[in-house]
């Protein structure tokens, strides 16, 4: 039972803490896309029921022209042709949303985000793993299925914050805090026992919520040098299966 990205957004928007961490998200229309491009310069266009980074389109304002990217394909067009260019990348019969583009911080030259693996083996949500997820070179999505790889989150954050341990710790604490609220919020409306939360981190340390996946993959965590998290995830998966 997938949970659409828009319904998640609307549910999280109701929460007084989460609302300030959500990028503006709307159902797609030509007028909204152009307005949001003017306001944010970059927007992400995605299928409401997408996963694995598939079909994600990035539109970016470049002076008077616009760059439209999807996977390894790219077009540069004038404003009149933005809609047509986006359409060439859209799959039929799917609802799309348009979202404020976020400036993900970089690790060793590639963008990354944070993936938090949450599980509810008993009555409480627990964080079984947190990792940095670094995009493949020059990709605009960090997904494992699009070549993204795991890197220890503390290592990634320390590099972003130039070895400022206090800032690393407080960002990590915020990631944990937000993830717990997200899981509680989603858990109220949906019967889920696992969630893979995607959080964007900007260079400044500002954290944004991208989405929460009810069926997260765990392979990413096998790439970490320390196997504690993956062992935890697999142990809790067995407990959840028993329910
Ligand atoms: N608004 C955004 N700004 C910047 N990058 C984004 C944005 N939305 C998505 N991304 C990038 O694309 C990836 C996939 O987007 P996501 O919404 O998680 O879709 P999927 O369900 O395909 O994983 C994210 O992990 C992130 O790297
Ligand atoms: Mg995702």
Tab-separated table of C-alpha atoms and ligand atoms in Angstrom:
chain	number	residue	atom	x	y	z
A	1	UNK	CA	0.000	0.000	0.000
A	2	UNK	CA	1.946	2.985	-1.262
A	3	UNK	CA	1.248	6.385	0.277
A	4	UNK	CA	1.155	9.202	-2.248
A	5	UNK	CA	3.662	12.009	-1.838
A	6	UNK	CA	0.936	14.668	-1.798
A	7	UNK	CA	-1.074	13.029	0.986
A	8	UNK	CA	2.111	12.765	3.076
A	9	UNK	CA	2.816	16.416	2.480
A	10	UNK	CA	-0.687	17.439	3.492
A	11	UNK	CA	-0.596	15.351	6.647
A	12	UNK	CA	2.814	16.611	7.687
A	13	UNK	CA	1.851	20.210	6.936
A	14	UNK	CA	-0.650	20.020	9.807
A	15	UNK	CA	2.122	19.519	12.322
A	16	UNK	CA	3.485	22.707	13.952
A	17	UNK	CA	7.084	21.469	13.878
A	18	UNK	CA	7.102	19.650	10.540
A	19	UNK	CA	5.405	22.451	8.585
A	20	UNK	CA	8.489	24.663	8.608
A	21	UNK	CA	10.633	21.832	7.197
A	22	UNK	CA	8.506	21.109	4.133
A	23	UNK	CA	9.335	22.501	0.705
A	24	UNK	CA	6.332	24.022	-1.064
A	25	UNK	CA	4.580	21.233	-2.997
A	26	UNK	CA	1.624	21.526	-5.418
A	27	UNK	CA	-0.176	19.497	-8.013
A	28	UNK	CA	1.432	20.358	-11.308
A	29	UNK	CA	0.007	22.990	-13.642
A	30	UNK	CA	1.689	25.207	-16.180
A	31	UNK	CA	1.038	28.379	-14.185
A	32	UNK	CA	2.289	26.875	-10.910
A	33	UNK	CA	5.419	25.504	-12.514
A	34	UNK	CA	6.326	28.905	-13.951
A	35	UNK	CA	5.454	30.740	-10.745
A	36	UNK	CA	7.541	28.351	-8.648
A	37	UNK	CA	10.413	28.544	-11.137
A	38	UNK	CA	10.352	32.330	-10.758
A	39	UNK	CA	10.251	32.055	-6.962
A	40	UNK	CA	12.768	29.249	-6.384
A	41	UNK	CA	14.751	29.043	-9.671
A	42	UNK	CA	14.798	25.243	-9.391
A	43	UNK	CA	11.803	22.933	-9.077
A	44	UNK	CA	11.489	19.161	-8.874
A	45	UNK	CA	8.640	17.507	-10.724
A	46	UNK	CA	7.743	14.007	-9.635
A	47	UNK	CA	5.103	11.343	-9.961
A	48	UNK	CA	2.892	11.202	-6.868
A	49	UNK	CA	3.489	7.452	-6.655
A	50	UNK	CA	7.092	7.392	-7.850
A	51	UNK	CA	9.951	5.571	-6.152
A	52	UNK	CA	13.625	4.841	-6.587
A	53	UNK	CA	14.263	8.231	-8.188
A	54	UNK	CA	12.499	7.098	-11.366
A	55	UNK	CA	10.859	9.778	-13.496
A	56	UNK	CA	12.111	12.701	-11.423
A	57	UNK	CA	12.395	15.839	-13.562
A	58	UNK	CA	14.388	18.877	-12.528
A	59	UNK	CA	13.615	22.250	-14.105
A	60	UNK	CA	16.017	25.119	-13.534
A	61	UNK	CA	16.000	28.758	-14.566
A	62	UNK	CA	19.213	29.788	-16.315
A	63	UNK	CA	19.011	33.491	-17.018
A	64	UNK	CA	16.219	33.756	-19.616
A	65	UNK	CA	16.308	30.088	-20.531
A	66	UNK	CA	15.345	26.960	-18.674
A	67	UNK	CA	17.126	23.657	-18.277
A	68	UNK	CA	14.916	20.573	-18.049
A	69	UNK	CA	16.635	17.379	-16.885
A	70	UNK	CA	15.445	13.838	-16.450
A	71	UNK	CA	17.951	11.057	-15.911
A	72	UNK	CA	20.817	11.633	-18.310
A	73	UNK	CA	18.701	13.610	-20.801
A	74	UNK	CA	18.703	17.408	-20.788
A	75	UNK	CA	17.077	20.188	-22.772
A	76	UNK	CA	17.555	23.947	-22.759
A	77	UNK	CA	14.405	25.811	-23.780
A	78	UNK	CA	12.690	29.188	-23.690
A	79	UNK	CA	9.824	29.826	-21.269
A	80	UNK	CA	7.156	29.115	-23.926
A	81	UNK	CA	8.596	25.619	-24.386
A	82	UNK	CA	9.017	24.645	-20.713
A	83	UNK	CA	5.717	22.823	-20.527
A	84	UNK	CA	6.369	20.884	-23.725
A	85	UNK	CA	9.850	19.887	-22.577
A	86	UNK	CA	8.493	18.655	-19.234
A	87	UNK	CA	5.777	16.736	-21.045
A	88	UNK	CA	8.301	14.779	-23.078
A	89	UNK	CA	9.587	13.310	-19.817
A	90	UNK	CA	6.232	12.660	-18.177
A	91	UNK	CA	4.662	9.234	-18.251
A	92	UNK	CA	1.004	9.149	-19.245
A	93	UNK	CA	-1.813	8.544	-16.736
A	94	UNK	CA	0.204	9.603	-13.741
A	95	UNK	CA	-0.349	12.516	-11.417
A	96	UNK	CA	2.647	14.755	-10.916
A	97	UNK	CA	3.564	17.310	-8.350
A	98	UNK	CA	5.879	20.272	-8.558
A	99	UNK	CA	8.084	21.053	-5.596
A	100	UNK	CA	10.386	23.817	-4.481
A	101	UNK	CA	13.951	22.816	-5.375
A	102	UNK	CA	16.300	22.420	-2.424
A	103	UNK	CA	20.037	23.009	-2.488
A	104	UNK	CA	21.403	19.783	-1.133
A	105	UNK	CA	24.825	20.081	0.448
A	106	UNK	CA	27.663	18.207	-1.257
A	107	UNK	CA	30.033	15.538	-0.058
A	108	UNK	CA	33.197	15.072	-2.111
A	109	UNK	CA	31.571	16.933	-5.012
A	110	UNK	CA	28.276	14.998	-5.104
A	111	UNK	CA	24.966	15.959	-3.546
A	112	UNK	CA	23.752	13.874	-0.636
A	113	UNK	CA	20.764	13.554	1.645
A	114	UNK	CA	20.082	11.680	4.866
A	115	UNK	CA	18.170	8.398	4.900
A	116	UNK	CA	16.636	7.424	8.230
A	117	UNK	CA	15.379	3.856	8.635
A	118	UNK	CA	12.567	3.710	11.191
A	119	UNK	CA	10.827	0.598	12.460
A	120	UNK	CA	8.059	-0.215	14.882
A	121	UNK	CA	8.623	-3.802	16.029
A	122	UNK	CA	6.534	-3.251	19.172
A	123	UNK	CA	4.488	-0.238	20.230
A	124	UNK	CA	7.174	2.424	19.751
A	125	UNK	CA	8.979	3.733	16.691
A	126	UNK	CA	12.714	3.262	16.844
A	127	UNK	CA	15.489	4.549	14.620
A	128	UNK	CA	17.306	1.479	13.331
A	129	UNK	CA	19.694	3.344	11.075
A	130	UNK	CA	20.742	6.729	9.738
A	131	UNK	CA	23.086	7.159	6.822
A	132	UNK	CA	24.300	9.753	4.398
A	133	UNK	CA	23.233	8.831	0.854
A	134	UNK	CA	25.583	10.271	-1.710
A	135	UNK	CA	24.463	10.634	-5.326
A	136	UNK	CA	26.415	9.144	-8.211
A	137	UNK	CA	28.592	11.816	-9.890
A	138	UNK	CA	26.563	14.620	-11.547
A	139	UNK	CA	23.189	13.015	-10.716
A	140	UNK	CA	20.379	15.168	-9.286
A	141	UNK	CA	18.884	12.282	-7.280
A	142	UNK	CA	20.585	10.365	-4.464
A	143	UNK	CA	18.598	7.112	-4.736
A	144	UNK	CA	20.398	3.805	-4.285
A	145	UNK	CA	18.736	2.534	-7.464
A	146	UNK	CA	20.244	5.487	-9.326
A	147	UNK	CA	23.752	4.756	-8.164
A	148	UNK	CA	23.654	6.497	-4.767
A	149	UNK	CA	25.854	5.029	-2.040
A	150	UNK	CA	26.001	5.113	1.736
A	151	UNK	CA	28.533	7.121	3.719
A	152	UNK	CA	28.512	7.430	7.531
A	153	UNK	CA	26.346	10.423	8.389
A	154	UNK	CA	28.670	11.834	11.065
A	155	UNK	CA	31.575	11.722	8.630
A	156	UNK	CA	29.519	13.457	5.922
A	157	UNK	CA	28.205	16.156	8.256
A	158	UNK	CA	31.623	16.809	9.786
A	159	UNK	CA	32.979	17.499	6.330
A	160	UNK	CA	30.070	19.783	5.419
A	161	UNK	CA	30.459	21.717	8.672
A	162	UNK	CA	34.261	21.872	8.401
A	163	UNK	CA	34.896	19.683	11.445
A	164	UNK	CA	32.534	21.633	13.703
A	165	UNK	CA	31.485	18.789	16.012
A	166	UNK	CA	28.880	20.848	17.866
A	167	UNK	CA	27.101	21.674	14.623
A	168	UNK	CA	27.330	18.040	13.467
A	169	UNK	CA	25.843	16.843	16.761
A	170	UNK	CA	23.015	19.395	16.782
A	171	UNK	CA	22.114	18.609	13.150
A	172	UNK	CA	22.073	14.912	13.927
A	173	UNK	CA	19.872	15.559	16.984
A	174	UNK	CA	17.486	17.519	14.778
A	175	UNK	CA	17.401	14.696	12.210
A	176	UNK	CA	16.476	12.266	14.999
A	177	UNK	CA	13.858	14.598	16.474
A	178	UNK	CA	12.197	15.290	13.114
A	179	UNK	CA	12.219	11.620	12.106
A	180	UNK	CA	10.409	10.611	15.284
A	181	UNK	CA	7.715	13.223	14.704
A	182	UNK	CA	7.376	12.145	11.066
A	183	UNK	CA	6.952	8.492	12.048
A	184	UNK	CA	4.373	9.338	14.703
A	185	UNK	CA	2.463	11.557	12.278
A	186	UNK	CA	2.464	8.991	9.457
A	187	UNK	CA	1.714	6.174	11.891
A	188	UNK	CA	-1.470	7.902	13.015
A	189	UNK	CA	-3.023	7.786	9.558
A	190	UNK	CA	-1.525	4.672	7.993
A	191	UNK	CA	-0.795	1.181	9.219
A	192	UNK	CA	2.951	1.147	8.742
A	193	UNK	CA	5.738	-0.506	10.693
A	194	UNK	CA	8.664	0.621	8.582
A	195	UNK	CA	9.553	4.001	7.122
A	196	UNK	CA	12.526	5.226	5.113
A	197	UNK	CA	12.690	8.973	5.598
A	198	UNK	CA	14.543	11.197	3.117
A	199	UNK	CA	15.837	14.445	4.587
A	200	UNK	CA	17.648	17.101	2.612
A	201	UNK	CA	20.412	19.021	4.351
A	202	UNK	CA	21.558	22.382	3.104
A	203	UNK	CA	25.073	23.735	3.529
A	204	UNK	CA	23.748	26.015	6.274
A	205	UNK	CA	22.478	23.009	8.228
A	206	UNK	CA	18.817	23.689	7.438
A	207	UNK	CA	16.914	20.396	7.222
A	208	UNK	CA	14.059	19.732	4.789
A	209	UNK	CA	11.694	16.795	4.567
A	210	UNK	CA	11.618	15.174	1.122
A	211	UNK	CA	9.449	12.125	1.770
A	212	UNK	CA	8.777	9.064	3.914
A	213	UNK	CA	8.684	5.655	2.193
A	214	UNK	CA	6.556	2.887	3.692
A	215	UNK	CA	8.618	0.142	1.980
A	216	UNK	CA	12.213	1.267	2.245
A	217	UNK	CA	15.056	-0.775	0.814
A	218	UNK	CA	17.776	-1.817	3.242
A	219	UNK	CA	20.631	-2.558	0.831
A	220	UNK	CA	22.058	0.933	1.301
A	221	UNK	CA	22.904	0.056	4.894
A	222	UNK	CA	24.934	-2.982	3.870
A	223	UNK	CA	27.455	-0.531	2.374
A	224	UNK	CA	28.352	1.062	5.702
A	225	UNK	CA	31.670	-0.044	7.222
A	226	UNK	CA	29.936	-0.668	10.545
A	227	UNK	CA	27.308	-3.434	10.352
A	228	UNK	CA	25.443	-2.472	13.512
A	229	UNK	CA	22.612	-0.674	11.681
A	230	UNK	CA	21.969	-3.357	9.078
A	231	UNK	CA	21.931	-6.029	11.799
A	232	UNK	CA	19.421	-3.933	13.720
A	233	UNK	CA	17.224	-3.464	10.648
A	234	UNK	CA	17.189	-7.184	9.843
A	235	UNK	CA	16.508	-8.139	13.459
A	236	UNK	CA	13.533	-5.753	13.641
A	237	UNK	CA	12.255	-6.971	10.269
A	238	UNK	CA	12.022	-10.479	11.739
A	239	UNK	CA	10.126	-9.144	14.748
A	240	UNK	CA	7.730	-7.226	12.502
A	241	UNK	CA	7.064	-10.332	10.387
A	242	UNK	CA	5.917	-12.192	13.498
A	243	UNK	CA	3.117	-9.683	14.057
B	1	LIG	N1	12.631	19.305	-3.855
B	1	LIG	C1	13.803	18.719	-4.085
B	1	LIG	N2	14.940	19.463	-4.128
B	1	LIG	C2	16.149	18.869	-4.341
B	1	LIG	N3	16.317	17.550	-4.551
B	1	LIG	C3	15.210	16.771	-4.518
B	1	LIG	C4	13.917	17.308	-4.290
B	1	LIG	N4	13.024	16.311	-4.328
B	1	LIG	C5	13.723	15.192	-4.579
B	1	LIG	N5	15.044	15.451	-4.686
B	1	LIG	C6	16.100	14.456	-4.957
B	1	LIG	O1	15.522	13.386	-5.666
B	1	LIG	C7	15.531	12.183	-4.871
B	1	LIG	C8	14.255	11.392	-5.106
B	1	LIG	O2	13.133	12.153	-4.717
B	1	LIG	P1	11.948	11.513	-3.882
B	1	LIG	O3	10.929	12.562	-3.677
B	1	LIG	O4	12.510	10.865	-2.671
B	1	LIG	O5	11.347	10.449	-4.894
B	1	LIG	P2	11.481	8.840	-4.969
B	1	LIG	O6	10.204	8.323	-4.404
B	1	LIG	O7	11.645	8.514	-6.409
B	1	LIG	O8	12.662	8.450	-4.117
B	1	LIG	C9	15.719	12.682	-3.447
B	1	LIG	O9	16.288	11.698	-2.612
B	1	LIG	C10	16.627	13.880	-3.654
B	1	LIG	O10	17.959	13.450	-3.852
B	2	LIG	MG1	12.967	8.926	-2.041
